[in-house]
CSV table of N, CA and C in Angstrom, one decimal:
chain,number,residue,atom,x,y,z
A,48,UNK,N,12.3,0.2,2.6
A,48,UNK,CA,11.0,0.3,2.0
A,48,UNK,C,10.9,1.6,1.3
A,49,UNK,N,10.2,1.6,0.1
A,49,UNK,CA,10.0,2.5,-0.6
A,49,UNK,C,9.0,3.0,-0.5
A,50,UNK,N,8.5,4.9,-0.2
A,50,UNK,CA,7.5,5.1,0.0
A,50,UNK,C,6.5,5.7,-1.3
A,51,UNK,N,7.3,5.4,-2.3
A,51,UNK,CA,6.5,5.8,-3.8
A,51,UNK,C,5.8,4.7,-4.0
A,52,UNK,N,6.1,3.5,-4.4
A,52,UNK,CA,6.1,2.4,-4.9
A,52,UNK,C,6.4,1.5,-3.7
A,53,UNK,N,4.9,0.9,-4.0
A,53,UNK,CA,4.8,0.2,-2.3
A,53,UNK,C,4.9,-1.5,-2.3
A,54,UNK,N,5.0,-1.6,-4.1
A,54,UNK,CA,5.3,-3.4,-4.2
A,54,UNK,C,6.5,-3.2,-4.9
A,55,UNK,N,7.4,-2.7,-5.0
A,55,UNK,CA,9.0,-2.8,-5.4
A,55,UNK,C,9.6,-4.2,-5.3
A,56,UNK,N,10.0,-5.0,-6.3
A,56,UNK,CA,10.8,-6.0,-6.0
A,56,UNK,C,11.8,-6.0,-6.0
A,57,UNK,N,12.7,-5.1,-6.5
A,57,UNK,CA,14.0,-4.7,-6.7
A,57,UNK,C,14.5,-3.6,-6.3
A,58,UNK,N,16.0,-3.6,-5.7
A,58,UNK,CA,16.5,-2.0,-5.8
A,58,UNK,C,17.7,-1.9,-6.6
A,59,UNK,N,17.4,-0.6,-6.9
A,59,UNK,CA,18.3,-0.4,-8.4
A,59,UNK,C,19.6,0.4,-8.1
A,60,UNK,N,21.1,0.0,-8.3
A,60,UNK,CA,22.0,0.7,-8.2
A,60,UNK,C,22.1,1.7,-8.9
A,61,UNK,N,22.2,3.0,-8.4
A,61,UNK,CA,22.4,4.4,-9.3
A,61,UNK,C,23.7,3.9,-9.6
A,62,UNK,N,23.9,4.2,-11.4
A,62,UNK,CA,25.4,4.5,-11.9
A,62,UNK,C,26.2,5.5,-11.7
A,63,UNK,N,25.5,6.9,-11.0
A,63,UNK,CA,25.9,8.5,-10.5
A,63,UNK,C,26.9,8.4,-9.0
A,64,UNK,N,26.0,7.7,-8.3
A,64,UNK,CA,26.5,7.8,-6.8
A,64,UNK,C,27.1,6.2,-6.2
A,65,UNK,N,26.7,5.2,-7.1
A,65,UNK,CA,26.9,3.6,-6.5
A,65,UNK,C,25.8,3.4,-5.3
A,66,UNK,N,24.8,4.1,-5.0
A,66,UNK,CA,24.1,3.8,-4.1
A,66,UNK,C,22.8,2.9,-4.1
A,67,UNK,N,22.3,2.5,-3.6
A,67,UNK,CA,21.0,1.4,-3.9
A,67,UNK,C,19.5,2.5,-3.9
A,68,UNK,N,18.6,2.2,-4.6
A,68,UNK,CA,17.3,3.1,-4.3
A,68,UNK,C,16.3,2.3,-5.1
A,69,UNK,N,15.2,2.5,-4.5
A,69,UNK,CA,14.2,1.5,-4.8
A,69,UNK,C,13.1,2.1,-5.9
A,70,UNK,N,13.7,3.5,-6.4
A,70,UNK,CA,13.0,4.1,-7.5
A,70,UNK,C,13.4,5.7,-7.7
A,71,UNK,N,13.2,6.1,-8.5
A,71,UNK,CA,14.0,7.8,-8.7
A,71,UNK,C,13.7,8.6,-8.0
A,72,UNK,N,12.5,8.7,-7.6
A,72,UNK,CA,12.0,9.6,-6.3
A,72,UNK,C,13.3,9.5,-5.3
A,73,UNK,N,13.3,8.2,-4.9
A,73,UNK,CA,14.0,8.0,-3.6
A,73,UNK,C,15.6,8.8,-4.0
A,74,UNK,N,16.0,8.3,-4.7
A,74,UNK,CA,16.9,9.4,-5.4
A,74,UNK,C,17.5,10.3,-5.8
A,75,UNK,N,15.6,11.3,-6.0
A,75,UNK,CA,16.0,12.7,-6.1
A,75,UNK,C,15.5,13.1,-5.0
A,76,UNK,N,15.1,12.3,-4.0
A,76,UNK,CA,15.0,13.3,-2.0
A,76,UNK,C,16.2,12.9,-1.4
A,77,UNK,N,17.2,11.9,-1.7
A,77,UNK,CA,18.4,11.8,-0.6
A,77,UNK,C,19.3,12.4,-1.6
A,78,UNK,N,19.6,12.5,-2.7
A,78,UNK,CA,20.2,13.2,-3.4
A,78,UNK,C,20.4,14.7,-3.8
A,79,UNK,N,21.4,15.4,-4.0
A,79,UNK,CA,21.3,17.0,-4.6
A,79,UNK,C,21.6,16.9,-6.4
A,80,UNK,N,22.4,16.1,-6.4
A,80,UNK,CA,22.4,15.7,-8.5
A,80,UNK,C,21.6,14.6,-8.5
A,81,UNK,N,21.3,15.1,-10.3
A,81,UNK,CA,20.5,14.2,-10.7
A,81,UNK,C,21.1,13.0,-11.1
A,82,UNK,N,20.2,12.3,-11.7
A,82,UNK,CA,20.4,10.9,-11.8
A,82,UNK,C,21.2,10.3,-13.3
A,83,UNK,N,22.1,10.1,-13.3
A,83,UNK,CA,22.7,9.8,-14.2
A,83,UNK,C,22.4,8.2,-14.7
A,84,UNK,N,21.5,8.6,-16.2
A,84,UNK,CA,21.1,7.2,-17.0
A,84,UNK,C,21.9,6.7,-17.8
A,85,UNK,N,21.5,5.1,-17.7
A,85,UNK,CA,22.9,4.4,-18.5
A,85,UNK,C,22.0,3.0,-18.9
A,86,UNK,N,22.5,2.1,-20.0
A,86,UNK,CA,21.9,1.3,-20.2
A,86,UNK,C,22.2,-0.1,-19.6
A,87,UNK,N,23.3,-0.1,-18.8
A,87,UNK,CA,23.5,-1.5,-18.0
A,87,UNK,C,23.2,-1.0,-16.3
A,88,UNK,N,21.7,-1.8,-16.0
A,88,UNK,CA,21.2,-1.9,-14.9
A,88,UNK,C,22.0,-2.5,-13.7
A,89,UNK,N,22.4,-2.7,-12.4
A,89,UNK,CA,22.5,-3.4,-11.3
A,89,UNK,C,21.0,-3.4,-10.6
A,90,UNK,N,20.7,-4.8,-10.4
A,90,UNK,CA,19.5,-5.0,-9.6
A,90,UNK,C,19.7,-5.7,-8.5
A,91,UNK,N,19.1,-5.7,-7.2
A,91,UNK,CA,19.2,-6.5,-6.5
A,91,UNK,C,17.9,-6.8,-5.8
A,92,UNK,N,18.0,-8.1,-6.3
A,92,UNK,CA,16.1,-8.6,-5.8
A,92,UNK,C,15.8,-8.8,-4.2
A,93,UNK,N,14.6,-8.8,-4.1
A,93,UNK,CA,14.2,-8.6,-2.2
A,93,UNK,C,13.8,-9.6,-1.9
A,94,UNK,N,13.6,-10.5,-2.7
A,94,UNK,CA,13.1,-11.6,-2.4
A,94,UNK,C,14.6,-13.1,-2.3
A,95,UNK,N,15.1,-12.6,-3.2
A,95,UNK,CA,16.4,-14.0,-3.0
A,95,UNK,C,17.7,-13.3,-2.4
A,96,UNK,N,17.2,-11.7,-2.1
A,96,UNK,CA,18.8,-10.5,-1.6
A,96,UNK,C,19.9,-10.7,-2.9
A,97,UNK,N,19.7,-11.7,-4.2
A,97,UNK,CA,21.1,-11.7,-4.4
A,97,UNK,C,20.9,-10.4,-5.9
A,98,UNK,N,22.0,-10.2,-6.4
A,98,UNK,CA,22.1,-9.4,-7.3
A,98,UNK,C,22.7,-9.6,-8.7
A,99,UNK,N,21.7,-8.9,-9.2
A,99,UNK,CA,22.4,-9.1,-11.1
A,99,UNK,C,22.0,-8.0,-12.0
A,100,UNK,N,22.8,-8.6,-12.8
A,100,UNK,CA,23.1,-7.1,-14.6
A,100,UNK,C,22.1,-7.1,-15.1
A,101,UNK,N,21.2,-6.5,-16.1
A,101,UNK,CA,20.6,-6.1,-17.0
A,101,UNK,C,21.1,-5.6,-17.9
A,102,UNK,N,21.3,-5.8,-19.2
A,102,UNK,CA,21.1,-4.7,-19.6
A,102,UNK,C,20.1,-4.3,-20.8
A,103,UNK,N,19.6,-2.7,-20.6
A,103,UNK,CA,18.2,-2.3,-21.1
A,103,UNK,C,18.4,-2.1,-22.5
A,104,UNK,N,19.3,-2.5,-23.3
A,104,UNK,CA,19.3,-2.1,-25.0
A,104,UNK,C,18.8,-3.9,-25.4
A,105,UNK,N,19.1,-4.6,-24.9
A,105,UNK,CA,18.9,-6.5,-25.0
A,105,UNK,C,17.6,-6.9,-23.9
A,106,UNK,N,16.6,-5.6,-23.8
A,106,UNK,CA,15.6,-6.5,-22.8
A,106,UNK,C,14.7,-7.2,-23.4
A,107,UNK,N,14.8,-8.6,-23.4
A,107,UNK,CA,13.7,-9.4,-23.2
A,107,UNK,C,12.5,-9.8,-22.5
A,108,UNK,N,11.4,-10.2,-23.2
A,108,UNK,CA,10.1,-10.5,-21.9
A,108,UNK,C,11.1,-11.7,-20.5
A,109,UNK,N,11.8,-12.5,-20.9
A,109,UNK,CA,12.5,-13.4,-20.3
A,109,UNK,C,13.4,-12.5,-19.1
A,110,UNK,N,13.5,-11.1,-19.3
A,110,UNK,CA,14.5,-10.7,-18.1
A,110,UNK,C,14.0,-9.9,-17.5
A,111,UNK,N,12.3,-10.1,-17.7
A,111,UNK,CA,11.8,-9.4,-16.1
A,111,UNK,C,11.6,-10.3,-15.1
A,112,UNK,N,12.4,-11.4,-14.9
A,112,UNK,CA,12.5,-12.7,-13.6
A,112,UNK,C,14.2,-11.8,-13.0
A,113,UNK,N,13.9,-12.6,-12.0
A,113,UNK,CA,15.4,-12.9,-11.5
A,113,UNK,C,16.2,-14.0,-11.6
A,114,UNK,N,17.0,-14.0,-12.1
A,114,UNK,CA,17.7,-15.2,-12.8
A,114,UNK,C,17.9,-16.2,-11.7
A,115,UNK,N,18.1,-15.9,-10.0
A,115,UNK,CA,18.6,-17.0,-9.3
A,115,UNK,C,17.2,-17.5,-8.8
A,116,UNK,N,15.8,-16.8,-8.5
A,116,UNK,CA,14.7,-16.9,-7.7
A,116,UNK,C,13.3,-16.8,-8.5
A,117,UNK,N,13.3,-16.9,-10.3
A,117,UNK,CA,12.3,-16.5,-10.8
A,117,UNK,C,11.4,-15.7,-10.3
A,118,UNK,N,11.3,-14.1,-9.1
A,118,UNK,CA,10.7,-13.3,-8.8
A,118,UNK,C,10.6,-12.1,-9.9
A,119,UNK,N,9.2,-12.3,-10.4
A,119,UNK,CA,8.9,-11.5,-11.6
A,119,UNK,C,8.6,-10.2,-11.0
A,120,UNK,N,9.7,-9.4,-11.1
A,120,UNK,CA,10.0,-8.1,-10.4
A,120,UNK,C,9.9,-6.7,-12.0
A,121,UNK,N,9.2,-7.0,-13.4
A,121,UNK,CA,8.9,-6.4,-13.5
A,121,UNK,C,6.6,-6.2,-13.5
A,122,UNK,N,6.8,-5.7,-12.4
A,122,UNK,CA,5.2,-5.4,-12.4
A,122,UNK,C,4.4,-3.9,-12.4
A,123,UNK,N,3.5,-4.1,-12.5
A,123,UNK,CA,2.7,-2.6,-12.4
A,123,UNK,C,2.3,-2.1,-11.1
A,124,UNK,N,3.2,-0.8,-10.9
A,124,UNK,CA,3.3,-0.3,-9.2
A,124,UNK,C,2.4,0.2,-8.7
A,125,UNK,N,2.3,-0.3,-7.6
A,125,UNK,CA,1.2,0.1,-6.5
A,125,UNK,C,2.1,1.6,-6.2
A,126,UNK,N,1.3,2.3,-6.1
A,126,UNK,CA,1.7,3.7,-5.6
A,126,UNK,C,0.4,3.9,-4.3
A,127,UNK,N,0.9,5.0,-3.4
A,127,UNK,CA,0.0,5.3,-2.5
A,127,UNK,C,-0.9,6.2,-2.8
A,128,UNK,N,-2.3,5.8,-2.6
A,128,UNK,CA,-3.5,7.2,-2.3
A,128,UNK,C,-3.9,7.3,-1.0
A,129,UNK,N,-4.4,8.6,-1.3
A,129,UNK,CA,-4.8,9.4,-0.7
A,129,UNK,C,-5.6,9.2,-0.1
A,130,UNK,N,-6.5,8.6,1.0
A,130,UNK,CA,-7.7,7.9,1.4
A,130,UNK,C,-7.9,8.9,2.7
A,131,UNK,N,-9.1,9.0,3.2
A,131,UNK,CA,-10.1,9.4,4.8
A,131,UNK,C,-10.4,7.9,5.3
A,132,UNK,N,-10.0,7.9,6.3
A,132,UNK,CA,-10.4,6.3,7.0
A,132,UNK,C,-10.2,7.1,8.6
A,133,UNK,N,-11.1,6.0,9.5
A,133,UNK,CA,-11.3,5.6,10.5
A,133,UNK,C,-10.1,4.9,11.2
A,134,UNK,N,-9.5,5.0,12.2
A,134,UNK,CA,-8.5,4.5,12.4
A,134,UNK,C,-8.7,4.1,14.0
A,135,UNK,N,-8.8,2.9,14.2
A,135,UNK,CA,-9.1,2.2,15.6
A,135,UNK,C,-8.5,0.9,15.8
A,136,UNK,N,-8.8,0.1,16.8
A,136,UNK,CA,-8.8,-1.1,17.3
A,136,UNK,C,-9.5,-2.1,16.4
A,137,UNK,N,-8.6,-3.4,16.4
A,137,UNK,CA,-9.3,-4.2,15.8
A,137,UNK,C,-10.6,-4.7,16.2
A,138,UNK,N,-11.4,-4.4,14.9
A,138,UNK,CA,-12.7,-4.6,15.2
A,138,UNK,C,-13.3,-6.0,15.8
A,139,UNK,N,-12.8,-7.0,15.6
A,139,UNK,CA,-13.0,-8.3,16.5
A,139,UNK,C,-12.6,-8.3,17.7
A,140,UNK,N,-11.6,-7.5,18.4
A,140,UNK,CA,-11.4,-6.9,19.7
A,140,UNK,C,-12.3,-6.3,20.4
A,141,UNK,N,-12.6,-5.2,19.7
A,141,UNK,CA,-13.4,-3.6,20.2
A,141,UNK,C,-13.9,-3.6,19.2
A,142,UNK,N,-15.5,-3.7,19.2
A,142,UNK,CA,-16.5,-3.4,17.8
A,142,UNK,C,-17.2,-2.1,19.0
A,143,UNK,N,-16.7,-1.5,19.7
A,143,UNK,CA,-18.2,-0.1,20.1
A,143,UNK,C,-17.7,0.7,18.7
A,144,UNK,N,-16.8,0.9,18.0
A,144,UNK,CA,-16.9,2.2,17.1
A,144,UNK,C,-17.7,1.8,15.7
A,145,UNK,N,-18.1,0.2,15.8
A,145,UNK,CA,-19.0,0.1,14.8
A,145,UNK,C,-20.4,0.2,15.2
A,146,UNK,N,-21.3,0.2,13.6
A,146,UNK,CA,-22.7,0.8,14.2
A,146,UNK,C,-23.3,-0.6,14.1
A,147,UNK,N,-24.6,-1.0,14.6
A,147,UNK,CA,-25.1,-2.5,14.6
A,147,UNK,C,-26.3,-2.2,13.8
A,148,UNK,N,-26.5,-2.9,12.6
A,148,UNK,CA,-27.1,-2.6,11.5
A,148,UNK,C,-28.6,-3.6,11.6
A,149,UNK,N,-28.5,-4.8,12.6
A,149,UNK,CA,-28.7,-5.8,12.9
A,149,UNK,C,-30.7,-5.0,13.2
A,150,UNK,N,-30.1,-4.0,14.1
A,150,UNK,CA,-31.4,-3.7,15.2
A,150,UNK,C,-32.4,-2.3,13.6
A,151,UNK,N,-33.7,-3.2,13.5
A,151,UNK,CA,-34.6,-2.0,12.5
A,151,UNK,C,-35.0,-1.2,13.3
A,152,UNK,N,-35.1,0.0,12.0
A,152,UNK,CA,-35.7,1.7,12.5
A,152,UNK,C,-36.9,1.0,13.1
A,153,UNK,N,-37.9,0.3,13.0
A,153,UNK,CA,-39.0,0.4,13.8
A,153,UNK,C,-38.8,-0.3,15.0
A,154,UNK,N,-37.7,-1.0,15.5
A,154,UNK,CA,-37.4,-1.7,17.0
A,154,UNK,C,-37.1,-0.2,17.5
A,155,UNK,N,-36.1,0.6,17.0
A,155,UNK,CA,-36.2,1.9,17.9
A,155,UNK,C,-37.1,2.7,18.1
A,156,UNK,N,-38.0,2.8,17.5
A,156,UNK,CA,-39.1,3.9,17.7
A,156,UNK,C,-39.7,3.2,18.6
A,157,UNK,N,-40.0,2.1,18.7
A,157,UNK,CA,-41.1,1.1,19.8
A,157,UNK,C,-40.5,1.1,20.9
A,158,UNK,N,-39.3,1.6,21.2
A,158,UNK,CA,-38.3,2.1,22.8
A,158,UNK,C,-39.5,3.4,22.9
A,159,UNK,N,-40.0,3.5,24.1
A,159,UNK,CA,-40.5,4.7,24.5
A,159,UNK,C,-39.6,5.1,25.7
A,160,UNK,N,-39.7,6.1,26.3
A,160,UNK,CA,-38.6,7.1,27.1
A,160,UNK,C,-40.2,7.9,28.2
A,161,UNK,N,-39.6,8.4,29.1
A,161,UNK,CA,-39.9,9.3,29.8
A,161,UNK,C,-40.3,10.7,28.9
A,162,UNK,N,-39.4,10.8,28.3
A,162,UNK,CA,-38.8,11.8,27.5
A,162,UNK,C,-39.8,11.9,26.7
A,163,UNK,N,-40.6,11.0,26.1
A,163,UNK,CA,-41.1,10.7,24.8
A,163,UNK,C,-42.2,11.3,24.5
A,164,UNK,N,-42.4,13.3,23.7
A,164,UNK,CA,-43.7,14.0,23.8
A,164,UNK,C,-44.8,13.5,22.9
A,165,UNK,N,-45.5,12.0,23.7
A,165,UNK,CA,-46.5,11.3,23.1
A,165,UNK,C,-47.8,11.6,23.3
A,166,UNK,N,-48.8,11.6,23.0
A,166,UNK,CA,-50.5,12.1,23.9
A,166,UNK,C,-50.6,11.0,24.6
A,167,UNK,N,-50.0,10.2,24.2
A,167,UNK,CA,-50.5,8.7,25.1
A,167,UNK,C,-50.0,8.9,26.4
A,168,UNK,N,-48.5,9.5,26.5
A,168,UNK,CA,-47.9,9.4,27.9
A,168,UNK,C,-48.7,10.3,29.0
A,169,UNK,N,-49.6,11.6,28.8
A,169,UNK,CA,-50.6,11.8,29.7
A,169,UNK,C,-51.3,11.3,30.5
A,170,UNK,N,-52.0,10.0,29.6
A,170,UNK,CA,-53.2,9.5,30.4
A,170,UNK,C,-52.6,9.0,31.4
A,171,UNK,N,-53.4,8.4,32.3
A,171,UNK,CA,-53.4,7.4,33.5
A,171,UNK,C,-53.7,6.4,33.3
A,172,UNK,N,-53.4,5.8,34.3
A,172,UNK,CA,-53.8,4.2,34.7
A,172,UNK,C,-54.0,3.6,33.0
């Protein structure tokens, strides 16, 4: 799994090292040389595992499929952001970390308490 590109359908054989990588990043962190470009691709798709040639001077709209499994593996990549999130138990399990929107501001205030410095709570009887 690639952690640049998080919908990758292919991994691409470097022509430098013969090694598989699912995008240049991945490449230039397990690697010390760079990446040596060339115009005939090796692909190997994720979805049917099998593998085939490209090559990028003859690309057609027709050879962003995979020839054995029609998986249209060229798409626009999901990369990861940056997000703040809440991180718990599924909420249909354990809902106490959610708030219950259900109950209105005026059902709470009509809770009175011991606590509660009202003029009313003086009187008697």
């Amino acid at each position: 799994m690639c952690k640049h590109v998080l919908n990758a359908q292919v991994s691409i054989r470097s022509p430098c090292c013969k090694k598989w990588f699912d995008c240049v990043e991945c490449h230039s962190e397990q690697m010390t040389h760079p990446l040596l470009q060339a115009f005939e691709m090796t692909f190997a798709c994720k979805k049917c595992k099998k593998c085939f040639r490209k090559d990028a001077k003859e690309f057609e709209e027709a050879d962003e499929y995979c020839p054995h499994c029609d998986n249209h593996f060229i798409i626009d990549a999901l990369t990861p952001k940056a997000a703040i999130s809440v991180e718990g138990a599924d909420a249909r399990v354990d809902n106490r970390m959610l708030k219950d929107d259900r109950i209105k501001a005026s059902d709470r205030h009509n809770q009175r308490t011991i606590f509660d410095p009202d003029n009313e709570a003086d009187k008697l009887g």
